[in-house]
mmCIF file of C-alpha atoms and ligand atoms in Angstrom:
data_model
loop_
_atom_site.group_PDB
_atom_site.id
_atom_site.type_symbol
_atom_site.label_atom_id
_atom_site.label_comp_id
_atom_site.label_asym_id
_atom_site.label_seq_id
_atom_site.Cartn_x
_atom_site.Cartn_y
_atom_site.Cartn_z
ATOM 1 C CA MET Y 1 -27.184 -11.667 11.266
ATOM 2 C CA ASN Y 2 -26.914 -9.906 8.275
ATOM 3 C CA SER Y 3 -27.422 -12.384 5.077
ATOM 4 C CA SER Y 4 -24.367 -11.970 3.083
ATOM 5 C CA THR Y 5 -22.439 -13.749 6.839
ATOM 6 C CA LEU Y 6 -24.592 -17.113 6.308
ATOM 7 C CA THR Y 7 -23.438 -17.705 2.901
ATOM 8 C CA SER Y 8 -19.133 -17.860 1.303
ATOM 9 C CA ASP Y 9 -18.575 -14.784 -0.737
ATOM 10 C CA LEU Y 10 -15.436 -15.073 -3.152
ATOM 11 C CA TYR Y 11 -12.292 -12.651 -2.893
ATOM 12 C CA CYS Y 12 -9.168 -13.188 -4.532
ATOM 13 C CA VAL Y 13 -5.752 -11.574 -4.962
ATOM 14 C CA MET Y 14 -4.899 -11.310 -8.676
ATOM 15 C CA GLY Y 15 -1.260 -10.577 -9.849
ATOM 16 C CA ASN Y 16 1.548 -11.646 -12.408
ATOM 17 C CA PRO Y 17 4.147 -13.660 -10.074
ATOM 18 C CA VAL Y 18 0.593 -14.455 -7.361
ATOM 19 C CA ALA Y 19 2.387 -17.087 -5.192
ATOM 20 C CA HIS Y 20 4.229 -15.282 -3.183
ATOM 21 C CA SER Y 21 0.950 -12.587 -2.055
ATOM 22 C CA ARG Y 22 -0.386 -13.649 1.693
ATOM 23 C CA SER Y 23 -3.531 -11.538 0.659
ATOM 24 C CA PRO Y 24 -5.211 -15.122 1.392
ATOM 25 C CA ALA Y 25 -3.775 -16.099 5.206
ATOM 26 C CA ILE Y 26 -4.380 -12.175 6.060
ATOM 27 C CA HIS Y 27 -8.111 -12.103 4.578
ATOM 28 C CA ALA Y 28 -8.648 -16.160 6.015
ATOM 29 C CA ARG Y 29 -8.172 -14.580 9.299
ATOM 30 C CA PHE Y 30 -9.811 -11.229 8.725
ATOM 31 C CA ALA Y 31 -12.529 -13.710 8.716
ATOM 32 C CA GLU Y 32 -12.282 -15.465 11.260
ATOM 33 C CA LEU Y 33 -11.568 -13.288 13.803
ATOM 34 C CA THR Y 34 -14.929 -11.528 13.512
ATOM 35 C CA GLY Y 35 -17.202 -14.287 12.591
ATOM 36 C CA GLN Y 36 -17.521 -13.051 8.011
ATOM 37 C CA HIS Y 37 -18.096 -17.056 5.641
ATOM 38 C CA LEU Y 38 -16.207 -15.450 2.688
ATOM 39 C CA ARG Y 39 -13.521 -17.842 0.369
ATOM 40 C CA TYR Y 40 -10.271 -15.423 -1.008
ATOM 41 C CA GLU Y 41 -8.001 -17.183 -3.192
ATOM 42 C CA ARG Y 42 -4.726 -16.581 -5.292
ATOM 43 C CA ARG Y 43 -5.683 -15.986 -9.391
ATOM 44 C CA LEU Y 44 -2.640 -15.745 -11.762
ATOM 45 C CA ILE Y 45 -3.477 -13.303 -14.364
ATOM 46 C CA ALA Y 46 -1.183 -13.051 -18.271
ATOM 47 C CA LEU Y 47 0.203 -10.415 -18.089
ATOM 48 C CA ASP Y 48 -1.810 -10.011 -21.745
ATOM 49 C CA GLY Y 49 -5.048 -10.812 -19.366
ATOM 50 C CA PHE Y 50 -6.147 -8.852 -16.674
ATOM 51 C CA ALA Y 51 -9.877 -7.809 -18.654
ATOM 52 C CA GLN Y 52 -10.203 -11.279 -19.070
ATOM 53 C CA GLY Y 53 -9.684 -12.313 -15.546
ATOM 54 C CA VAL Y 54 -11.951 -9.892 -13.881
ATOM 55 C CA ARG Y 55 -14.381 -10.166 -16.109
ATOM 56 C CA ASP Y 56 -13.932 -14.037 -15.712
ATOM 57 C CA PHE Y 57 -14.079 -13.345 -11.865
ATOM 58 C CA ILE Y 58 -17.354 -11.770 -12.101
ATOM 59 C CA ALA Y 59 -18.608 -14.599 -13.959
ATOM 60 C CA GLU Y 60 -17.770 -17.188 -11.431
ATOM 61 C CA GLY Y 61 -19.538 -14.715 -8.887
ATOM 62 C CA GLY Y 62 -16.525 -12.555 -7.365
ATOM 63 C CA ARG Y 63 -17.673 -9.916 -4.813
ATOM 64 C CA GLY Y 64 -14.353 -8.176 -4.646
ATOM 65 C CA CYS Y 65 -10.199 -8.790 -6.135
ATOM 66 C CA ASN Y 66 -7.519 -7.049 -4.985
ATOM 67 C CA ILE Y 67 -4.860 -5.709 -7.864
ATOM 68 C CA THR Y 68 -1.135 -6.459 -7.516
ATOM 69 C CA VAL Y 69 1.386 -6.267 -9.414
ATOM 70 C CA PRO Y 70 1.683 -5.686 -12.553
ATOM 71 C CA PHE Y 71 -2.238 -4.645 -12.724
ATOM 72 C CA LYS Y 72 -2.322 -1.575 -10.573
ATOM 73 C CA PHE Y 73 -2.065 1.087 -13.127
ATOM 74 C CA GLU Y 74 -5.014 -1.108 -15.455
ATOM 75 C CA ALA Y 75 -7.037 -1.526 -13.193
ATOM 76 C CA PRO Y 76 -8.834 2.045 -13.327
ATOM 77 C CA ALA Y 77 -10.006 1.918 -16.340
ATOM 78 C CA LEU Y 78 -11.867 -1.016 -16.020
ATOM 79 C CA ALA Y 79 -14.338 0.629 -13.298
ATOM 80 C CA SER Y 80 -17.351 2.578 -13.822
ATOM 81 C CA VAL Y 81 -16.917 4.369 -10.325
ATOM 82 C CA CYS Y 82 -12.897 5.434 -9.013
ATOM 83 C CA SER Y 83 -12.117 6.291 -5.510
ATOM 84 C CA GLU Y 84 -10.757 10.219 -5.307
ATOM 85 C CA ARG Y 85 -7.183 7.774 -4.093
ATOM 86 C CA VAL Y 86 -7.181 5.763 -7.008
ATOM 87 C CA ARG Y 87 -7.581 9.137 -9.450
ATOM 88 C CA LEU Y 88 -4.574 10.953 -7.790
ATOM 89 C CA ALA Y 89 -2.723 7.573 -7.409
ATOM 90 C CA GLY Y 90 -4.024 6.879 -11.224
ATOM 91 C CA ALA Y 91 -3.690 3.410 -10.007
ATOM 92 C CA ALA Y 92 -6.223 1.074 -7.124
ATOM 93 C CA ASN Y 93 -5.625 -2.440 -5.684
ATOM 94 C CA THR Y 94 -9.477 -3.146 -4.037
ATOM 95 C CA LEU Y 95 -11.870 -3.459 -6.839
ATOM 96 C CA SER Y 96 -15.737 -4.429 -5.346
ATOM 97 C CA LEU Y 97 -17.683 -6.309 -8.460
ATOM 98 C CA GLN Y 98 -21.174 -4.367 -7.369
ATOM 99 C CA PRO Y 99 -24.655 -6.983 -7.729
ATOM 100 C CA ASP Y 100 -25.743 -4.844 -10.919
ATOM 101 C CA GLY Y 101 -22.074 -5.998 -12.794
ATOM 102 C CA SER Y 102 -20.450 -2.204 -11.620
ATOM 103 C CA ILE Y 103 -17.379 -2.089 -10.538
ATOM 104 C CA HIS Y 104 -15.839 0.577 -7.936
ATOM 105 C CA ALA Y 105 -11.828 1.197 -7.522
ATOM 106 C CA ASP Y 106 -10.359 2.470 -4.845
ATOM 107 C CA ASN Y 107 -6.772 1.990 -3.685
ATOM 108 C CA THR Y 108 -5.952 1.211 0.132
ATOM 109 C CA ASP Y 109 -1.669 1.157 -0.218
ATOM 110 C CA GLY Y 110 -1.408 4.259 1.607
ATOM 111 C CA LEU Y 111 -4.222 4.399 3.776
ATOM 112 C CA GLY Y 112 -2.408 1.064 4.659
ATOM 113 C CA LEU Y 113 0.808 2.650 5.651
ATOM 114 C CA VAL Y 114 -0.831 5.962 7.253
ATOM 115 C CA ALA Y 115 -2.500 3.200 9.296
ATOM 116 C CA ASP Y 116 0.180 1.502 9.654
ATOM 117 C CA ILE Y 117 2.609 3.817 11.121
ATOM 118 C CA THR Y 118 0.516 6.284 13.228
ATOM 119 C CA ARG Y 119 -1.709 3.761 14.814
ATOM 120 C CA ASN Y 120 0.969 0.928 15.307
ATOM 121 C CA ALA Y 121 4.323 2.396 14.691
ATOM 122 C CA GLY Y 122 3.310 5.212 16.972
ATOM 123 C CA VAL Y 123 4.867 7.889 14.520
ATOM 124 C CA PRO Y 124 2.376 11.122 13.951
ATOM 125 C CA LEU Y 125 2.049 11.854 10.925
ATOM 126 C CA GLN Y 126 0.804 15.416 11.384
ATOM 127 C CA GLY Y 127 3.018 18.741 11.365
ATOM 128 C CA ALA Y 128 6.244 14.864 9.903
ATOM 129 C CA ARG Y 129 8.797 16.390 7.438
ATOM 130 C CA VAL Y 130 8.919 13.344 5.239
ATOM 131 C CA LEU Y 131 11.234 12.112 2.872
ATOM 132 C CA LEU Y 132 9.535 9.982 0.284
ATOM 133 C CA VAL Y 133 12.057 8.034 -2.074
ATOM 134 C CA GLY Y 134 11.235 6.526 -4.903
ATOM 135 C CA ALA Y 135 8.509 8.404 -7.909
ATOM 136 C CA GLY Y 136 7.515 5.166 -9.490
ATOM 137 C CA GLY Y 137 4.142 3.533 -8.377
ATOM 138 C CA ALA Y 138 4.565 2.189 -5.183
ATOM 139 C CA ALA Y 139 5.434 6.117 -4.139
ATOM 140 C CA ALA Y 140 2.025 7.402 -6.180
ATOM 141 C CA GLY Y 141 -0.029 5.533 -4.444
ATOM 142 C CA VAL Y 142 1.009 6.711 -0.448
ATOM 143 C CA LEU Y 143 1.248 10.518 -1.538
ATOM 144 C CA GLY Y 144 -1.994 11.350 -1.417
ATOM 145 C CA PRO Y 145 -2.636 10.616 1.590
ATOM 146 C CA LEU Y 146 0.098 11.596 3.453
ATOM 147 C CA LEU Y 147 -0.587 14.729 2.415
ATOM 148 C CA GLN Y 148 -4.053 14.156 3.619
ATOM 149 C CA ALA Y 149 -2.730 12.892 6.815
ATOM 150 C CA GLY Y 150 -1.498 16.446 8.057
ATOM 151 C CA VAL Y 151 2.384 16.074 6.934
ATOM 152 C CA ARG Y 152 3.801 19.661 7.406
ATOM 153 C CA HIS Y 153 6.389 18.800 4.281
ATOM 154 C CA ILE Y 154 7.847 16.203 1.650
ATOM 155 C CA THR Y 155 10.501 15.891 0.264
ATOM 156 C CA LEU Y 156 9.690 13.452 -3.049
ATOM 157 C CA ALA Y 157 13.626 12.471 -3.874
ATOM 158 C CA ASN Y 158 14.197 10.600 -7.256
ATOM 159 C CA ARG Y 159 16.335 8.708 -9.590
ATOM 160 C CA THR Y 160 14.200 9.846 -13.062
ATOM 161 C CA VAL Y 161 13.336 13.693 -11.314
ATOM 162 C CA ALA Y 162 10.732 14.016 -13.919
ATOM 163 C CA LYS Y 163 8.943 11.325 -12.287
ATOM 164 C CA ALA Y 164 8.998 12.883 -8.832
ATOM 165 C CA GLU Y 165 7.891 16.223 -10.452
ATOM 166 C CA ALA Y 166 5.211 14.949 -12.191
ATOM 167 C CA LEU Y 167 4.068 12.869 -9.061
ATOM 168 C CA VAL Y 168 4.381 16.997 -7.483
ATOM 169 C CA ALA Y 169 2.563 18.601 -10.066
ATOM 170 C CA SER Y 170 -0.576 16.354 -9.932
ATOM 171 C CA HIS Y 171 -0.748 16.455 -5.716
ATOM 172 C CA SER Y 172 0.093 20.388 -6.143
ATOM 173 C CA ALA Y 173 -3.399 20.959 -5.769
ATOM 174 C CA LEU Y 174 -4.223 18.466 -2.373
ATOM 175 C CA ALA Y 175 -0.973 19.692 -0.975
ATOM 176 C CA ALA Y 176 -2.207 23.498 -0.929
ATOM 177 C CA LEU Y 177 -5.139 22.167 0.243
ATOM 178 C CA GLN Y 178 -3.772 21.085 3.147
ATOM 179 C CA LYS Y 179 -1.424 23.658 3.497
ATOM 180 C CA ALA Y 180 1.747 21.314 2.789
ATOM 181 C CA GLU Y 181 5.241 21.581 1.119
ATOM 182 C CA LEU Y 182 6.013 19.417 -1.990
ATOM 183 C CA LEU Y 183 9.136 19.923 -3.398
ATOM 184 C CA ALA Y 184 10.684 17.555 -6.200
ATOM 185 C CA LEU Y 185 14.221 16.447 -5.950
ATOM 186 C CA SER Y 186 16.474 14.231 -7.214
ATOM 187 C CA PRO Y 187 18.782 11.444 -4.509
ATOM 188 C CA GLN Y 188 22.183 13.292 -4.309
ATOM 189 C CA ALA Y 189 20.901 16.669 -3.686
ATOM 190 C CA VAL Y 190 18.198 16.195 -0.687
ATOM 191 C CA GLU Y 191 19.697 17.587 2.030
ATOM 192 C CA GLY Y 192 18.943 17.708 5.969
ATOM 193 C CA ASP Y 193 17.134 15.255 8.562
ATOM 194 C CA PHE Y 194 13.455 14.411 8.279
ATOM 195 C CA ASP Y 195 10.667 12.999 10.984
ATOM 196 C CA VAL Y 196 10.204 10.592 8.809
ATOM 197 C CA ILE Y 197 12.346 8.129 5.100
ATOM 198 C CA ILE Y 198 9.957 6.426 3.412
ATOM 199 C CA ASN Y 199 11.797 3.851 0.387
ATOM 200 C CA ALA Y 200 9.233 3.251 -2.036
ATOM 201 C CA THR Y 201 12.091 2.362 -4.636
ATOM 202 C CA ALA Y 202 13.136 -1.010 -6.463
ATOM 203 C CA SER Y 203 16.595 -0.319 -5.618
ATOM 204 C CA SER Y 204 17.052 -3.146 -2.995
ATOM 205 C CA LEU Y 205 15.522 -5.807 -4.950
ATOM 206 C CA ALA Y 206 18.658 -4.742 -7.772
ATOM 207 C CA GLY Y 207 21.070 -4.950 -4.801
ATOM 208 C CA ASP Y 208 21.997 -1.310 -4.951
ATOM 209 C CA ALA Y 209 22.607 0.935 -2.523
ATOM 210 C CA VAL Y 210 19.938 2.574 -0.252
ATOM 211 C CA PRO Y 211 19.984 6.153 -2.893
ATOM 212 C CA VAL Y 212 19.692 9.155 -0.302
ATOM 213 C CA PRO Y 213 22.445 10.239 1.393
ATOM 214 C CA ALA Y 214 22.352 9.071 5.359
ATOM 215 C CA SER Y 215 22.641 12.590 6.842
ATOM 216 C CA VAL Y 216 18.834 12.310 5.665
ATOM 217 C CA LEU Y 217 18.754 10.589 8.850
ATOM 218 C CA ARG Y 218 18.704 11.688 12.544
ATOM 219 C CA PRO Y 219 18.380 9.804 16.086
ATOM 220 C CA GLY Y 220 14.391 9.156 16.450
ATOM 221 C CA SER Y 221 14.252 8.660 12.486
ATOM 222 C CA LEU Y 222 11.274 6.825 11.291
ATOM 223 C CA ALA Y 223 13.401 5.051 8.627
ATOM 224 C CA TYR Y 224 9.976 3.232 6.294
ATOM 225 C CA ASP Y 225 10.658 0.456 4.019
ATOM 226 C CA MET Y 226 7.071 -0.446 2.083
ATOM 227 C CA MET Y 227 8.840 -3.658 1.141
ATOM 228 C CA TYR Y 228 9.048 -6.489 3.702
ATOM 229 C CA GLY Y 229 11.239 -10.071 3.859
ATOM 230 C CA PRO Y 230 15.356 -10.085 1.629
ATOM 231 C CA ALA Y 231 14.192 -6.894 0.167
ATOM 232 C CA ALA Y 232 13.535 -4.708 3.080
ATOM 233 C CA GLN Y 233 16.569 -5.009 5.090
ATOM 234 C CA GLY Y 234 19.520 -3.512 3.385
ATOM 235 C CA PHE Y 235 17.096 -0.478 4.032
ATOM 236 C CA LEU Y 236 16.688 -1.248 7.269
ATOM 237 C CA ASP Y 237 20.464 -2.512 8.172
ATOM 238 C CA TRP Y 238 21.303 1.148 7.138
ATOM 239 C CA ALA Y 239 19.355 3.040 8.512
ATOM 240 C CA GLN Y 240 19.826 0.992 12.260
ATOM 241 C CA ALA Y 241 23.785 1.212 11.231
ATOM 242 C CA HIS Y 242 22.334 5.327 11.358
ATOM 243 C CA GLY Y 243 20.447 5.221 14.647
ATOM 244 C CA ALA Y 244 16.965 5.454 12.950
ATOM 245 C CA VAL Y 245 14.187 3.555 13.925
ATOM 246 C CA ALA Y 246 14.030 1.417 10.916
ATOM 247 C CA ARG Y 247 10.105 -0.773 10.225
ATOM 248 C CA ASP Y 248 9.609 -2.913 8.088
ATOM 249 C CA GLY Y 249 6.217 -2.616 4.960
ATOM 250 C CA LEU Y 250 4.510 -5.662 6.802
ATOM 251 C CA GLY Y 251 1.681 -3.472 8.869
ATOM 252 C CA MET Y 252 1.285 -1.122 5.912
ATOM 253 C CA LEU Y 253 0.544 -4.899 3.713
ATOM 254 C CA VAL Y 254 -1.980 -5.886 7.469
ATOM 255 C CA GLU Y 255 -3.695 -2.003 7.381
ATOM 256 C CA GLN Y 256 -4.086 -1.616 3.082
ATOM 257 C CA ALA Y 257 -5.785 -5.647 3.645
ATOM 258 C CA ALA Y 258 -8.229 -4.489 6.241
ATOM 259 C CA GLU Y 259 -8.867 -1.314 4.769
ATOM 260 C CA ALA Y 260 -10.444 -3.377 1.773
ATOM 261 C CA PHE Y 261 -11.648 -5.999 3.410
ATOM 262 C CA ALA Y 262 -13.430 -2.573 5.320
ATOM 263 C CA ILE Y 263 -15.203 -1.783 2.415
ATOM 264 C CA TRP Y 264 -16.212 -5.518 1.397
ATOM 265 C CA ARG Y 265 -17.547 -6.119 4.439
ATOM 266 C CA GLY Y 266 -18.728 -3.253 6.181
ATOM 267 C CA VAL Y 267 -17.191 -4.511 9.327
ATOM 268 C CA ARG Y 268 -13.002 -3.242 10.908
ATOM 269 C CA PRO Y 269 -11.118 -6.406 11.084
ATOM 270 C CA PRO Y 270 -8.310 -6.707 14.096
ATOM 271 C CA SER Y 271 -5.766 -6.329 12.153
ATOM 272 C CA ALA Y 272 -3.196 -4.995 14.488
ATOM 273 C CA GLN Y 273 -3.308 -8.816 16.266
ATOM 274 C CA VAL Y 274 -3.398 -9.741 12.853
ATOM 275 C CA LEU Y 275 0.428 -7.605 12.648
ATOM 276 C CA GLU Y 276 1.824 -9.183 15.509
ATOM 277 C CA GLU Y 277 0.744 -13.096 14.276
ATOM 278 C CA LEU Y 278 2.461 -12.620 11.002
ATOM 279 C CA ARG Y 279 5.316 -11.686 12.466
ATOM 280 C CA ARG Y 280 5.085 -14.578 14.871
ATOM 281 C CA THR Y 281 5.761 -17.179 12.315
ATOM 282 C CA PRO Y 282 7.578 -15.694 9.428
ATOM 283 C CA HIS Y 283 6.748 -16.663 6.052
HETATM 284 P P1 ATR B 301 6.667 0.188 -8.039
HETATM 285 O O1 ATR B 301 5.451 0.124 -8.609
HETATM 286 O O2 ATR B 301 7.240 -0.912 -7.630
HETATM 287 O O3 ATR B 301 6.302 1.595 -7.566
HETATM 288 P P2 ATR B 301 8.122 1.250 -11.119
HETATM 289 O O4 ATR B 301 7.384 2.199 -11.058
HETATM 290 O O5 ATR B 301 9.226 0.313 -11.485
HETATM 291 O O6 ATR B 301 7.754 -0.245 -9.671
HETATM 292 O O7 ATR B 301 9.677 2.076 -10.014
HETATM 293 C C1 ATR B 301 10.193 2.072 -9.091
HETATM 294 C C2 ATR B 301 11.196 3.290 -8.316
HETATM 295 O O8 ATR B 301 12.376 2.856 -8.016
HETATM 296 C C3 ATR B 301 11.007 3.787 -9.086
HETATM 297 O O9 ATR B 301 11.046 5.567 -8.685
HETATM 298 C C4 ATR B 301 12.696 4.029 -9.626
HETATM 299 O O10 ATR B 301 13.202 4.645 -10.004
HETATM 300 P P3 ATR B 301 13.117 5.356 -11.476
HETATM 301 O O11 ATR B 301 12.369 6.051 -11.504
HETATM 302 O O12 ATR B 301 13.982 6.329 -11.612
HETATM 303 O O13 ATR B 301 12.753 4.224 -12.608
HETATM 304 C C5 ATR B 301 13.288 3.378 -8.553
HETATM 305 N N1 ATR B 301 14.734 2.413 -8.587
HETATM 306 C C6 ATR B 301 14.440 0.801 -8.827
HETATM 307 N N2 ATR B 301 15.593 0.884 -8.742
HETATM 308 C C7 ATR B 301 16.557 1.480 -8.778
HETATM 309 C C8 ATR B 301 18.324 1.784 -8.184
HETATM 310 N N3 ATR B 301 18.256 0.617 -8.735
HETATM 311 N N4 ATR B 301 17.869 2.943 -7.648
HETATM 312 C C9 ATR B 301 17.415 3.595 -6.714
HETATM 313 N N5 ATR B 301 15.891 3.216 -7.606
HETATM 314 C C10 ATR B 301 15.384 2.617 -8.300
#
């Protein structure tokens, strides 16, 4: 038995707000199912106190943390080692706090999205035409892993087109390497339909309509909202009304947590089982 399984290592999720986070329950279940001994807590961090919060957690003996809104963009600056995914996204959601005091940053959001679409929903991304709506932090975090999953084309549609263009520019080398086409447009200018439509905007939170025309959907398209719960409902209803297969982001949440767990513990948890359990017991 590995010595680390004999002690109860400390992990947390840091954010503001963080009370709603389902990460503690997900990681506790992963630990139970894999026989890993760990504690995973919630840490509400002052908006101007992220670096101090991480230092305090290291002083407590913390081994790793997940970072959520609004600190994902601050996290890379604290790290001595950033993964390629962090460099591409400019944001991190997983910090590994090493025994020598160094901090390693990774971003598992995009891996979580790809895993949920391909493994849990059973929709292939290889060769797919994808519409990614939004160009904020959520979109930035998943663009690289979508390209690496072998998609053929991604249209990035955003209200502020300049932000979509900036993401296209920062990912153009990877797109060329993957032989994928990347295009930035305003939502109204999008033409044709897509295999997969991903909503990475906060429009439903604002109570606004989905910002792309329904012609982007065709029967059987996968329409995916990166949010879950009531925040995703407007998008899911819209997608279903137009014959698409609608899916919320609960699976992405579980799969990004599973990737973080695997980075920290070297063990892959049974994420599909935990997702099923969560769906049976809504928050
Ligand atoms: P996140 O980290 O969740 O992505 P963000 O960086 O604030 O948050 O980005 C929010 C995204 O939702 C952006 O793409 C934003 O569009 P702009 O870049 O034009 O601001 C998009 N968004 C927010 N409210 C929207 C609305 N009512 N209609 C359309 N897009 C909206």
